[in-house]
Amino acid sequence: MNLTLDIWRQKNTDTKGAFKTYAISNISEDMSFLEMLDVLNEQLVEKGEDPVHFDHDCREGICGSCNLFINGRAHGPNIKTAACQLHMRSFSDGDNITIEPWRASAFPVIKDLVVNRGAFDRIIQAGGYVSVNTGGVPDANEIPISKVKADQAFDSATCIACGACVAACKNASAMLFVSAKVSQLALLPQGQVERKTRVERMVAQMDAEGFGACTNTGACSIECPVGISQDNIARMNREYYSAKAKSDNLE
Amino acid sequence: MSWFTKAISSSLGKKFVMASTGLFLIIFLLGHVSGNLLLFKDDGGQAYNFYAEFMTTSPIVQVLRILTAASFILHIIYSILLTRINRKARPVEYKVTKPGANTEWPARNMGILGTIIFVFLVIHLRTFLYEMKFGDVAYVDYGDLGRVKDLYTLVASTFSIWWYSILYIVMMVFLAFHLWHGFKSAFQTLGMKHRKYTPAIEKAGYAFAIIVPAVFAAMPIFFLIKSLG
Ligand code: HEM
Ligand code: FES
């Protein structure tokens, strides 16, 4: 296939970027989207040009690095698919493909299509953990938990923190990410001790990072490569309001 | 800042204000539309005029009115505060977007819809509430029952102006869109989501969003037809 690519090029955080158009030919439809970019980059390197920087690591949909905004959608046209799992057969010969970085003030562009998602790490550091003094390995099934709760917690835990929710949201809100992390631990017995403080701190950090608020449009769940549901946001809100009313924290 | 002011100024705190005032306004709409059904009563407006008299004098209704006004004001102030946060969160827009692929139109346009409702609200209050309170609405004498202001005739004559009626009808369409998303969204914001109840809440919301504005719109239509015939 022959394609025209419109790619955001930006030298670093402090310089202004712009779109640059590239024509690319002989792309196989069995290639992944990232392999198509690899081909482009090889050609750029051969010509002595700066290759297009993009984030990737596992290329199997589990690490959440490959954040590309493709043709107006986070991770491209397919649902429940990370950009690395997207294949060129989802496009047609002659297509014009626009590739942009995630756009959010909390995710500054580092270079080209690579953004700094450190804000997510700081939100996790604010409370997205369980403090335990590790003792011996507990026996299996020692901690009682219902199958339903365990499944819900697992579903929340599948979040790969890619940031597609922020990218897709018209408000650049991080509520789906934060709520998945809050939910996962709020549902598990191990998370109960820090339950109230956790949600208070994580939401405070989310606000401090400059993410938007939620209008419940639901775009995030549709664009999420693992399909984290809106139930998480409702649960986080519930957790937050009840924590604010009942926790011992005055700050 | 106290723990409370901090909580209310967080993003989720602001959303709490938005959702709870929105729900209160929904209850207000229900009361408003029910009371105004008296406009359809074929008694020359007597029942409606006594209802209007009751609404402007009863102390308990005055408390509800203050709450309604406060809800409107808070809802509007917080919509501005939230919109500012949301705009700041994305300083650089995307070149290509496909909003229709993952969201409904009303959900994306709550701010625009709300602004239109606000403009309508100002016009609406000027036409009826202001006239009722400060204007010179004529009195009508119902003998032993008493003498009350004839709001009915004001409504009837206002809605005989065709462009005014059309304005009202169009405005109700915007209100319907705001409620279409707002009703269910308020429950989601307050964390009231449950696999047993949410499907019913969503259906109730869609029904409310269609029926209430439709009944409101029926009022200008009713008087417009009446004035022609
Ligand atoms: C009768 C009038 C109104 C009713 C019943 C109403 C109801 C609601 C409800 C239930 C919500 C959902 C709250 C949530 O998402 O949690 C909402 C959201 C909203 N309303 Fe209204 N509203 C009314 C008038 C207005 C006005 C006059 C404005 C603005 C000038 C406005 C602006 C907004 C905005 C911007 C949102 C979305 C907030 C967000 O981003 O989450 N509304 N409204
Ligand atoms: S590169 Fe790891 S999820 Fe796509």
Short mmCIF file of C-alpha atoms and ligand atoms in Angstrom, two decimals, chain A residues 170-171 213-216, chain B residues 15-16 18-29 72 75-76 78-80 82-83 86 107 110-119 121 175 178-179 181-190 208, ligand 1:
data_model
loop_
_atom_site.label_atom_id
_atom_site.label_comp_id
_atom_site.label_asym_id
_atom_site.label_seq_id
_atom_site.Cartn_x
_atom_site.Cartn_y
_atom_site.Cartn_z
CA LYS A 170 -12.37 16.35 25.50
CA ASN A 171 -11.31 17.64 28.95
CA ALA A 213 -12.56 17.09 35.18
CA CYS A 214 -15.02 14.48 33.95
CA THR A 215 -18.17 15.27 31.96
CA ASN A 216 -19.09 11.58 31.76
CA LYS B 15 -18.58 17.87 40.10
CA PHE B 16 -20.53 17.10 43.26
CA MET B 18 -22.70 20.38 39.55
CA ALA B 19 -24.54 17.09 39.89
CA SER B 20 -26.49 17.87 43.06
CA THR B 21 -27.65 21.28 41.83
CA GLY B 22 -28.48 19.68 38.47
CA LEU B 23 -30.62 17.06 40.19
CA PHE B 24 -32.35 19.74 42.24
CA LEU B 25 -33.11 21.64 39.03
CA ILE B 26 -34.54 18.43 37.58
CA ILE B 27 -36.91 18.20 40.56
CA PHE B 28 -37.73 21.86 40.05
CA LEU B 29 -38.58 21.21 36.40
CA PHE B 72 -29.14 27.82 39.22
CA HIS B 75 -24.76 25.30 38.72
CA ILE B 76 -23.74 28.16 36.45
CA TYR B 78 -19.42 25.73 38.80
CA SER B 79 -19.97 25.09 35.11
CA ILE B 80 -17.67 28.06 34.44
CA LEU B 82 -15.09 23.34 35.50
CA THR B 83 -14.95 24.58 31.93
CA ASN B 86 -11.04 21.54 31.31
CA ALA B 107 -22.43 15.02 26.23
CA MET B 110 -23.24 20.59 27.83
CA GLY B 111 -21.61 24.00 28.14
CA ILE B 112 -23.13 25.38 24.93
CA LEU B 113 -26.51 23.85 25.75
CA GLY B 114 -26.33 25.28 29.27
CA THR B 115 -25.45 28.73 27.95
CA ILE B 116 -28.46 28.66 25.63
CA ILE B 117 -30.66 27.57 28.55
CA PHE B 118 -29.24 30.47 30.58
CA VAL B 119 -30.14 33.01 27.88
CA LEU B 121 -33.88 31.65 31.51
CA LEU B 175 -33.22 21.74 27.27
CA HIS B 178 -29.07 19.01 28.20
CA LEU B 179 -31.28 16.65 30.18
CA HIS B 181 -27.02 13.62 29.05
CA GLY B 182 -27.40 15.48 32.35
CA PHE B 183 -29.91 13.17 34.04
CA LYS B 184 -27.84 9.99 33.88
CA SER B 185 -24.58 11.91 34.19
CA ALA B 186 -25.58 13.32 37.59
CA PHE B 187 -26.10 9.81 38.96
CA GLN B 188 -22.77 8.67 37.56
CA THR B 189 -21.04 11.71 39.10
CA LEU B 190 -22.55 11.01 42.52
CA PHE B 208 -37.68 12.72 31.36
C1 HEM C 1 -33.25 23.73 34.16
C2 HEM C 1 -32.03 23.92 33.93
C3 HEM C 1 -30.91 22.92 34.09
C4 HEM C 1 -30.92 21.62 34.51
C5 HEM C 1 -32.10 20.78 34.96
C6 HEM C 1 -29.55 21.14 34.45
C7 HEM C 1 -29.15 19.87 34.80
C8 HEM C 1 -27.88 19.40 34.68
C9 HEM C 1 -27.45 18.11 35.09
C10 HEM C 1 -28.30 17.06 35.78
C11 HEM C 1 -26.13 17.99 34.77
C12 HEM C 1 -25.24 16.78 34.99
C13 HEM C 1 -24.29 16.99 36.12
C14 HEM C 1 -23.16 16.01 36.08
O1 HEM C 1 -22.57 15.79 35.04
O2 HEM C 1 -22.86 15.45 37.11
C15 HEM C 1 -25.73 19.20 34.15
C16 HEM C 1 -24.46 19.45 33.66
C17 HEM C 1 -24.06 20.66 33.15
N1 HEM C 1 -24.80 21.83 33.11
FE1 HEM C 1 -26.77 21.99 33.55
N2 HEM C 1 -28.73 22.15 34.00
C18 HEM C 1 -29.52 23.26 33.79
C19 HEM C 1 -29.10 24.52 33.38
C20 HEM C 1 -27.79 24.84 33.09
C21 HEM C 1 -27.31 26.17 32.80
C22 HEM C 1 -28.15 27.42 32.83
C23 HEM C 1 -25.97 26.03 32.54
C24 HEM C 1 -24.90 27.04 32.19
C25 HEM C 1 -24.91 28.24 31.97
C26 HEM C 1 -25.62 24.64 32.64
C27 HEM C 1 -24.37 24.12 32.39
C28 HEM C 1 -24.01 22.82 32.57
C29 HEM C 1 -22.73 22.25 32.23
C30 HEM C 1 -21.56 23.00 31.61
C31 HEM C 1 -22.76 20.91 32.59
C32 HEM C 1 -21.64 19.89 32.41
C33 HEM C 1 -20.70 19.97 33.57
C34 HEM C 1 -19.54 19.05 33.42
O3 HEM C 1 -18.63 19.34 32.64
O4 HEM C 1 -19.52 18.04 34.06
N3 HEM C 1 -26.75 23.93 32.99
N4 HEM C 1 -26.81 20.07 34.10
#
